[in-house]
Tab-separated table of C-alpha atoms in Angstrom:
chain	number	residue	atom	x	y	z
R	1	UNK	CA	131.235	90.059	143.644
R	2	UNK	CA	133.564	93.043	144.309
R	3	UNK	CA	134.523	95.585	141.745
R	4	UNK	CA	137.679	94.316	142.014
R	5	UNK	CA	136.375	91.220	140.584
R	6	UNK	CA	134.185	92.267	138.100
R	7	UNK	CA	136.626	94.251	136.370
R	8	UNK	CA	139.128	91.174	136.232
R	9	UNK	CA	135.547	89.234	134.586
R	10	UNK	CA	135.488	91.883	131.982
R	11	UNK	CA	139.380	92.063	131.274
R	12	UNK	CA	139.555	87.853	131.215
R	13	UNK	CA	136.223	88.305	128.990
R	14	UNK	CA	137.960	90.967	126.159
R	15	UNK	CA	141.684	89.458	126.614
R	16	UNK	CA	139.463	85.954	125.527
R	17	UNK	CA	137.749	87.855	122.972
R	18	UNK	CA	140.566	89.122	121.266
R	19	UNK	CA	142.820	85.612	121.749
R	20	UNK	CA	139.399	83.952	120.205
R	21	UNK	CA	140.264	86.351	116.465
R	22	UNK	CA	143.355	85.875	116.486
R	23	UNK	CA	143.383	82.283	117.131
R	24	UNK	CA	140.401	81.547	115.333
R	25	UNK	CA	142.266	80.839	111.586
R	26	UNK	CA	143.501	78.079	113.274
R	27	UNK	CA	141.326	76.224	115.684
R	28	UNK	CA	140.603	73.695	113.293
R	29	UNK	CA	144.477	72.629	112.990
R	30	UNK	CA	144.615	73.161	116.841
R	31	UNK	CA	141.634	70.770	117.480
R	32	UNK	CA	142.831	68.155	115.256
R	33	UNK	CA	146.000	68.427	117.040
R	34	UNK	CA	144.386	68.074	120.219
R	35	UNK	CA	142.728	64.731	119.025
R	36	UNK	CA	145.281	63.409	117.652
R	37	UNK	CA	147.465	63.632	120.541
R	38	UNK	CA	144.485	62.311	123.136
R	39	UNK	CA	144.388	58.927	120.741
R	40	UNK	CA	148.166	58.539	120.342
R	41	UNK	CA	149.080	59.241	124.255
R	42	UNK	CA	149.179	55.868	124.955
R	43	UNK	CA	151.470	55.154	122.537
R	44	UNK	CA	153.220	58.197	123.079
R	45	UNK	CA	153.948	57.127	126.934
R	46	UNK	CA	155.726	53.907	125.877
R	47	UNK	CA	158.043	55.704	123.393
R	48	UNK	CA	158.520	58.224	126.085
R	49	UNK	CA	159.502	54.997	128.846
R	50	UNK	CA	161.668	53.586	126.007
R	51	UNK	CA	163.557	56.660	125.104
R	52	UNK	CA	164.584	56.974	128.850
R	53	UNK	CA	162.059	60.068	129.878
R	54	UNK	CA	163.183	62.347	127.339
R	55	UNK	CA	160.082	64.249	126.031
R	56	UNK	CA	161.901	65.965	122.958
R	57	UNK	CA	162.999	62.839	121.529
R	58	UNK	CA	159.883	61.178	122.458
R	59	UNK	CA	157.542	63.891	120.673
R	60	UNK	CA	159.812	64.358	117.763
R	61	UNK	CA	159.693	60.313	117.659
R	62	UNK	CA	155.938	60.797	117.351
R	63	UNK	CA	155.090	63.758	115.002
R	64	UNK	CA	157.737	62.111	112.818
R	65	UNK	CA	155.343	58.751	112.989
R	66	UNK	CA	151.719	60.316	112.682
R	67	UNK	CA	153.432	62.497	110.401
R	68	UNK	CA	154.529	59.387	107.750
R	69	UNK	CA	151.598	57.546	109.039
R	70	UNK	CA	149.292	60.666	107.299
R	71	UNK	CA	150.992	62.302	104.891
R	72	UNK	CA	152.043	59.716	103.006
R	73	UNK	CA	149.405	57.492	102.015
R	74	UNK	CA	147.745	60.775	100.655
R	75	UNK	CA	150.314	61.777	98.417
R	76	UNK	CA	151.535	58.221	96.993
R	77	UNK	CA	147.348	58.321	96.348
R	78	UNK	CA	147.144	61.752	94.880
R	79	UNK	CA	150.333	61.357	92.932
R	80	UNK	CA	148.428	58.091	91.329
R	81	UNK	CA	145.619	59.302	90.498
R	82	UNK	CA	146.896	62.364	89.104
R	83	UNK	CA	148.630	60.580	86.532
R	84	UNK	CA	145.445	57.905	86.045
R	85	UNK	CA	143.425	60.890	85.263
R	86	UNK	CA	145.469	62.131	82.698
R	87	UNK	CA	146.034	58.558	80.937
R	88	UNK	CA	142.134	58.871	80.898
R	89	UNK	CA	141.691	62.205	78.857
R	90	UNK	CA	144.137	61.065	76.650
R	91	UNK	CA	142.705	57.869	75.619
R	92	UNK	CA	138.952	60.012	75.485
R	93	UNK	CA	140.570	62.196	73.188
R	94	UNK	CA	142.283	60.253	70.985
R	95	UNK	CA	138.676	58.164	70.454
R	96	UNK	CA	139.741	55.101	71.953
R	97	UNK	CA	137.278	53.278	74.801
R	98	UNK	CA	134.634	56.156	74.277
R	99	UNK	CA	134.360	55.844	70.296
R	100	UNK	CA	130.908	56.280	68.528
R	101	UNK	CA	131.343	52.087	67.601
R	102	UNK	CA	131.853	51.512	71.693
R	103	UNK	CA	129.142	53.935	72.554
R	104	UNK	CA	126.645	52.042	69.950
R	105	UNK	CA	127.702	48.577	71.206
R	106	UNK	CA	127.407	50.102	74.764
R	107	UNK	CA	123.852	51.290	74.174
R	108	UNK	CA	122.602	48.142	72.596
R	109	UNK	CA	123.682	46.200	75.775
R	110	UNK	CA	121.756	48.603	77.701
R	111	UNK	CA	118.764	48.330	75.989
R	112	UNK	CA	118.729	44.566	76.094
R	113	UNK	CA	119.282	45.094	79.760
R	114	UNK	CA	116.608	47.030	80.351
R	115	UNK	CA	114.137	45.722	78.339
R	116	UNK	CA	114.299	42.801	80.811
R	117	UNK	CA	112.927	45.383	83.528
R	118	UNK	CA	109.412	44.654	84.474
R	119	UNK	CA	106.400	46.986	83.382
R	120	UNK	CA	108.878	49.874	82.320
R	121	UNK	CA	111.615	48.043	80.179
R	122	UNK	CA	110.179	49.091	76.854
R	123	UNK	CA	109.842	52.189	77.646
R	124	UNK	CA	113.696	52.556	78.879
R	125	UNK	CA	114.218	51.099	75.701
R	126	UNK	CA	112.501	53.404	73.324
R	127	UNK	CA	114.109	55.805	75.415
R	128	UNK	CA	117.490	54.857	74.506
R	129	UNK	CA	116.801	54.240	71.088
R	130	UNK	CA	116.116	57.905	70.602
R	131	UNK	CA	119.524	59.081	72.314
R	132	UNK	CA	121.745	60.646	69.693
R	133	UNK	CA	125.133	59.192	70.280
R	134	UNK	CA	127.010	61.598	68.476
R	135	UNK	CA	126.042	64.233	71.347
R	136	UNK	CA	126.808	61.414	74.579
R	137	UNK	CA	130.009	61.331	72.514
R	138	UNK	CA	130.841	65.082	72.259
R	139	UNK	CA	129.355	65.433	76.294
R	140	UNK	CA	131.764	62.597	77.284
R	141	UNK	CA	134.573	63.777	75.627
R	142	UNK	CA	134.173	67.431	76.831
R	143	UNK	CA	133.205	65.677	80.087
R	144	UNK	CA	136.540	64.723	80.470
R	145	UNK	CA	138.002	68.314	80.435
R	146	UNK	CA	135.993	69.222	83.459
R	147	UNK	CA	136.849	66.609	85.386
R	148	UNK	CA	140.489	67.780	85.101
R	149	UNK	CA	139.468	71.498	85.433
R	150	UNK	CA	137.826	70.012	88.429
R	151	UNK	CA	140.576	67.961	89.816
R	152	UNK	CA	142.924	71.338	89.371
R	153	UNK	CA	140.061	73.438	91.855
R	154	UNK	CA	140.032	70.007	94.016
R	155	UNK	CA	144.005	70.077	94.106
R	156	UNK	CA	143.878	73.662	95.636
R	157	UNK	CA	141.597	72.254	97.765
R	158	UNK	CA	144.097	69.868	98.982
R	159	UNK	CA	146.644	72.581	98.528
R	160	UNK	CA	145.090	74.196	101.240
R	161	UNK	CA	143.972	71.549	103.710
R	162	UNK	CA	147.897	70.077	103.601
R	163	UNK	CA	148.708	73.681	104.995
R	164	UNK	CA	146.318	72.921	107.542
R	165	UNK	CA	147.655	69.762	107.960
R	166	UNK	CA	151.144	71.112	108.671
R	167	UNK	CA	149.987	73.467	111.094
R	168	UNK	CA	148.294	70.362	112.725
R	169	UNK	CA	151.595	68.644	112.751
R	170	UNK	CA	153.510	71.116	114.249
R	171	UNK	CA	150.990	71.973	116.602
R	172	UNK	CA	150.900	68.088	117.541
R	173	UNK	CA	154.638	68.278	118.345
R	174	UNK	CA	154.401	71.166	121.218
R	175	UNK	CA	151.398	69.079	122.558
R	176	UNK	CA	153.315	65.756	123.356
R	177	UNK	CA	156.343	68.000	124.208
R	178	UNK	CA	154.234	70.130	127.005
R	179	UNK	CA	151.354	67.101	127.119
R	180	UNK	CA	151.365	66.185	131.268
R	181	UNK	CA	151.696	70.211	132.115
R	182	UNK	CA	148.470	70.981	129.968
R	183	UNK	CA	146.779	67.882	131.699
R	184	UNK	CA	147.965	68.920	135.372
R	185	UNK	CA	146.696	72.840	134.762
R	186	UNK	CA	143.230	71.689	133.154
R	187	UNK	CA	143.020	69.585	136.336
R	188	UNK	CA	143.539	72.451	138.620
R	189	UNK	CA	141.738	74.997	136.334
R	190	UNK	CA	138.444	72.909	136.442
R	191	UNK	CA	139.118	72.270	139.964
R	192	UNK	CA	138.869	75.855	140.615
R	193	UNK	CA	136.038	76.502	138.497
R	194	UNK	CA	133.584	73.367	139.368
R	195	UNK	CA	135.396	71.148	141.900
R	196	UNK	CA	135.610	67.160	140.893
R	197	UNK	CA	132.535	66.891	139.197
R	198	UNK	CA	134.156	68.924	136.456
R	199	UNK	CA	137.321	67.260	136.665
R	200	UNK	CA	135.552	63.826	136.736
R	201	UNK	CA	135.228	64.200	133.165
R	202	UNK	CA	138.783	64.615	131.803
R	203	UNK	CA	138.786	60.707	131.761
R	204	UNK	CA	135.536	59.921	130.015
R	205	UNK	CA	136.644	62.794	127.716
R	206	UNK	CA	139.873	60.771	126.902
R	207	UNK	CA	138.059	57.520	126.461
R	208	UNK	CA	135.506	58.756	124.469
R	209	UNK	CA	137.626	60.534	121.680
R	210	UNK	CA	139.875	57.356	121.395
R	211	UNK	CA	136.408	55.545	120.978
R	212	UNK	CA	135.461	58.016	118.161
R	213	UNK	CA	138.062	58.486	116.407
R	214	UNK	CA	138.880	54.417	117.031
R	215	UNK	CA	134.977	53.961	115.272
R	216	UNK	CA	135.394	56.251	112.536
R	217	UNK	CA	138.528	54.405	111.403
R	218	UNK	CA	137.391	51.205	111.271
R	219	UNK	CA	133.895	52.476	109.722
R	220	UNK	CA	136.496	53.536	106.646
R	221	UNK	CA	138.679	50.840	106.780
R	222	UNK	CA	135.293	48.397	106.077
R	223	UNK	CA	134.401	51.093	103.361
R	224	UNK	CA	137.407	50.782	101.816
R	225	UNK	CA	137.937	47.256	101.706
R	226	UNK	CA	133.949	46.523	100.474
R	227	UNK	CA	134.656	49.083	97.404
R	228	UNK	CA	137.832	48.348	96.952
R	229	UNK	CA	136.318	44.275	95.871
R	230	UNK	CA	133.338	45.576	94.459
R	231	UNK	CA	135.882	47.389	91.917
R	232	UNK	CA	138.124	44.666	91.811
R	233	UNK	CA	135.589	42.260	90.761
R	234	UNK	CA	134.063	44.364	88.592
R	235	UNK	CA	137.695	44.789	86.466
R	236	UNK	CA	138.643	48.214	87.379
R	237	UNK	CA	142.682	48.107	87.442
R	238	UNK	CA	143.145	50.653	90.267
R	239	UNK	CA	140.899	49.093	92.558
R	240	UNK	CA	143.482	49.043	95.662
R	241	UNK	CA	144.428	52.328	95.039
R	242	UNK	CA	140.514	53.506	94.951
R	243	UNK	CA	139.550	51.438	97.508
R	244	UNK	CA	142.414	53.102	99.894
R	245	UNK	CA	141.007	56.676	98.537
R	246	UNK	CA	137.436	55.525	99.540
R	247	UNK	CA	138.704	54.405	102.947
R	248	UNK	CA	140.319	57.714	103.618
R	249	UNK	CA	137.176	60.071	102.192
R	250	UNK	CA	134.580	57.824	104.528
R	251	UNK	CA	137.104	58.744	108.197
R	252	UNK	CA	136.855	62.218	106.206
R	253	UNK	CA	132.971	62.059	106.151
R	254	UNK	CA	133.202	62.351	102.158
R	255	UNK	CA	130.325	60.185	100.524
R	256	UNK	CA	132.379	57.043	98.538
R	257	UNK	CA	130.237	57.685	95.421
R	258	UNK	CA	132.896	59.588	94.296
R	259	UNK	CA	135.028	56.676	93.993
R	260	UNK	CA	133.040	54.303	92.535
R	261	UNK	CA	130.358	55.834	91.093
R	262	UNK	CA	132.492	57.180	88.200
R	263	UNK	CA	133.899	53.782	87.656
R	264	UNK	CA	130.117	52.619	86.929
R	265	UNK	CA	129.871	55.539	84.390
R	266	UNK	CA	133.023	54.154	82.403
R	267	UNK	CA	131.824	50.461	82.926
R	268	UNK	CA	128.722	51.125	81.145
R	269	UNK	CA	130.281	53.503	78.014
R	270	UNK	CA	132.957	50.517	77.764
R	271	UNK	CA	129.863	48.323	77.202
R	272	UNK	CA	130.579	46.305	80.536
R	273	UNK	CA	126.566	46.733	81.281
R	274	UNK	CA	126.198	44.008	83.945
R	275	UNK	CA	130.022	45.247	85.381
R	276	UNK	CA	128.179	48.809	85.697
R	277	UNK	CA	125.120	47.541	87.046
R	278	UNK	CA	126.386	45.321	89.778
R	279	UNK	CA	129.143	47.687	91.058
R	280	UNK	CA	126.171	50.322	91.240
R	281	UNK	CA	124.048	48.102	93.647
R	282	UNK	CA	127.230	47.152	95.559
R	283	UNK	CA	128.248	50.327	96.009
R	284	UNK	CA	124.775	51.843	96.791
R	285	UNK	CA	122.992	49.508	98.606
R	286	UNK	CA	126.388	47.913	100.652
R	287	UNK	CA	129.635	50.344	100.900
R	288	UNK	CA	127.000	53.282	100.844
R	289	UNK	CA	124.862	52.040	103.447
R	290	UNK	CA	126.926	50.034	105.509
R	291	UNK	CA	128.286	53.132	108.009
R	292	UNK	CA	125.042	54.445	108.762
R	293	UNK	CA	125.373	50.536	110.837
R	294	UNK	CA	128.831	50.291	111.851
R	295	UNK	CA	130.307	53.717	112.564
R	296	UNK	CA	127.044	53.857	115.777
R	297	UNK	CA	128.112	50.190	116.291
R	298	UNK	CA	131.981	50.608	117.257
R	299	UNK	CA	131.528	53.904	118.358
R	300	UNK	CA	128.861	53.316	120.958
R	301	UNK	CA	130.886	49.844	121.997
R	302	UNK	CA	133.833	51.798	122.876
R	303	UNK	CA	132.029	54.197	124.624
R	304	UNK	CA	128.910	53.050	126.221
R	305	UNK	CA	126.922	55.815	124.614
R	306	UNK	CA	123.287	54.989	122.805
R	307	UNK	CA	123.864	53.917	119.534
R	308	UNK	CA	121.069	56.361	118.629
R	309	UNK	CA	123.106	59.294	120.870
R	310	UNK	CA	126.024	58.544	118.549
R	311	UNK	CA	123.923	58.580	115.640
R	312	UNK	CA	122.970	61.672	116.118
R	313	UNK	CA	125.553	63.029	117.696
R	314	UNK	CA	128.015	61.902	114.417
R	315	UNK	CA	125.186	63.093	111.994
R	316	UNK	CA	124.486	66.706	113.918
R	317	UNK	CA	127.881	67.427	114.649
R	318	UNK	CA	129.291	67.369	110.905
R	319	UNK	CA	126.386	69.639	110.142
R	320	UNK	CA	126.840	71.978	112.935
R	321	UNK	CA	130.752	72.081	112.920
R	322	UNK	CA	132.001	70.369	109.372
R	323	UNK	CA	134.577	67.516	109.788
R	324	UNK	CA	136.024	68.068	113.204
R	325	UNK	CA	132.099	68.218	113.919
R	326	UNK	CA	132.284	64.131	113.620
R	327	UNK	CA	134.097	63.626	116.812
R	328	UNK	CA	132.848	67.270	118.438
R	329	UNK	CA	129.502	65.831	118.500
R	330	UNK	CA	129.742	62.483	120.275
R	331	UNK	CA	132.053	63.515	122.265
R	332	UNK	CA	129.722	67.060	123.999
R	333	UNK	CA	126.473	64.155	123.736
R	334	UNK	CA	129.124	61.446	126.209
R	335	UNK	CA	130.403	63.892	128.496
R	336	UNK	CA	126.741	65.261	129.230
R	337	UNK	CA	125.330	61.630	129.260
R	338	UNK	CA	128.716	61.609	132.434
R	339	UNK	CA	126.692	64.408	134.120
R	340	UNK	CA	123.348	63.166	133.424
R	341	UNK	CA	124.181	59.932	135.143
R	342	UNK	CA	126.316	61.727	137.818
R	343	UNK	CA	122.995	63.927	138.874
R	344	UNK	CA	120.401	61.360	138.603
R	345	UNK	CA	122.826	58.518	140.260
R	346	UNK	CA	121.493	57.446	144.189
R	347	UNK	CA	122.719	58.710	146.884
R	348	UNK	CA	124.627	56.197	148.068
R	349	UNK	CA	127.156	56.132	144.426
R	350	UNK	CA	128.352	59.619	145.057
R	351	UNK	CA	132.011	59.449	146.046
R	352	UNK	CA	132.920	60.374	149.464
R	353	UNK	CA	135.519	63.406	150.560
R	354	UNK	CA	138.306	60.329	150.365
R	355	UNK	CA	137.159	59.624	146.932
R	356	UNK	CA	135.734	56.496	147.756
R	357	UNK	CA	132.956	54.532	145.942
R	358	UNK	CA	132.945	56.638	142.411
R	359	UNK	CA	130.277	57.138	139.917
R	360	UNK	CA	130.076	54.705	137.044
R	361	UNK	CA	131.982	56.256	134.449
R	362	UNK	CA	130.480	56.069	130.575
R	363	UNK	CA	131.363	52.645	129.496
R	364	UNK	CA	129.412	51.269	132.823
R	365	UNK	CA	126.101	50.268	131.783
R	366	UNK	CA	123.159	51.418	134.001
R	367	UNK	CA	121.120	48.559	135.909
């Protein structure tokens, strides 16, 4: 290389540097902008036929329906269970479902319960016998204040991803607005910089995020729906709206004992004992278990990845990167799987200069 060259290396290396900090408060609204707008293009293409070419109309069109599609399921949810939560300290407080007489009837139910339990029941049941109510009385009431203290710290937690969530929104906007330019200068920029094989995987890099993102949906939606009659049957009045909550925590990568676990909890102090006990083995041994099987499943289908690939890719990305970590993952682990098959493919699959014969792409399976 000349100097010449080497000193535009080092200038493209600080300018990238310096465009990394300042960018880098919001990379995570960027990147979920970025998804977003790879699983909606295809929809975003037919607006964009039916509003007669116009791209502004056609992106404001589509922020405005991602937009209601997002935002508003959380706060009708939020708004709910804001003012569930606060029916519930009252009634604590004023000694209602959680009174000493409940707590005693409550605990003699147990104990018949688990005195039924093989080899160990009677010694649950002595167990229980020496609990002093009084002080599961006073915990559960005082309980009840930290759960709101907690939902105020989890509603600036919300507070704050929302923000995000605007930034995302707006950022989504500019992206189906200037959506075909960005594609056609990737395509030249990875032209430049690795010829076709690099530009070879713009497709599979398409496919694969729809197939994620596509798999991590339905992996909630079945979450969801399994708590959601698990509550339900169990008598629990805001089952739909928990069940929805549960749906949306499980694409969020946010364990669904949170939903329901807390329901077993007031089940069992309301002296409900078998209502308690079979929502806790539906909830731990079915909703809680059930997308370690599916999320692989429809992920790898879509994609013709490994289910264990995906598996570990889902699982190693949300520990490496944190939420956005749950499509980073599969997505890197498809895209080298493209290459891998690219470099060890025969001879004879490699395209020609016209293009001719191609490479399978990821959802070909190998013979």
């Amino acid at each position: 290389m000349t100097r010449q060259q080497w000193a535009m290396l080092v200038v493209a290396g600080v300018l990238a540097w310096v465009a990394y900090l300042v960018l880098g408060p919001f990379l995570p609204a960027i990147a979920w902008a970025a998804i977003l707008a790879l699983v909606s293009w295809p929809l975003y293409q037919k607006v964009y036929e039916i509003l007669d070419k116009r791209s502004i109309y056609a992106a404001l069109a589509m922020t405005l329906l991602v937009s209601l599609s997002v935002i508003l399921p959380v706060v009708l949810i939020a708004a709910s269970l804001a003012s569930d939560a606060v029916e519930l300290y009252r009634t604590v407080q004023a000694d209602g479902s959680m009174s000493l007489a409940a707590l005693k009837e409550s605990y003699a139910a147990l104990g018949r319960t688990v005195a039924r339990v093989p080899v160990v029941g009677g010694q649950l049941q002595n167990w229980l016998r020496e609990v002093d109510l009084v002080q599961v009385q006073q915990w559960l009431r005082s309980g009840a204040g930290r759960i709101l203290t907690w939902l105020a710290g989890f509603g600036q937690a919300i507070s704050g991803a929302l923000v995000t969530l605007g930034l995302t929104i707006f950022t989504l906007f500019f992206l189906y607005l200037s959506g075909l330019d960005l594609v056609r200068q990737t395509r030249e920029a990875l032209e430049k910089l690795g010829g076709e094989p690099l530009v070879s995987l713009l497709d599979p890099l398409g496919a694969t995020v729809r197939a994620v993102v596509l798999g991590l949906v339905l992996t909630g939606a079945a979450q969801g729906l399994l708590a959601g009659l698990g509550l339900w049957v169990a008598g629990i009045e805001i089952a739909l709206i928990l069940g929805v909550l549960a749906a949306l925590l499980s694409i969020l990568q946010i364990p669904t004992p949170v939903v329901w676990f807390p329901c077993v909890i007031w089940l069992a102090a309301n002296g409900q004992t078998w209502q308690a006990v079979a929502l806790f083995l539906w909830g731990a041994l079915v909703v809680g278990t059930i997308d370690n099987f599916l999320k692989p499943l429809f992920i790898s289908q879509g994609t013709g990845i490994p289910i264990l690939l995906v598996f570990f890719g889902v699982l190693g990305g949300l520990l490496a990167f944190g939420t956005i970590g749950i499509v980073v993952g599969p997505v890197s682990l498809a895209l080298l799987l493209v290459l891998w098959r690219r470099w060890t493919a025969p001879p004879e699959t490699v395209p020609n200069a016209a293009g001719q014969t191609p490479l399978p792409t990821i959802k070909e399976k190998q013979t």
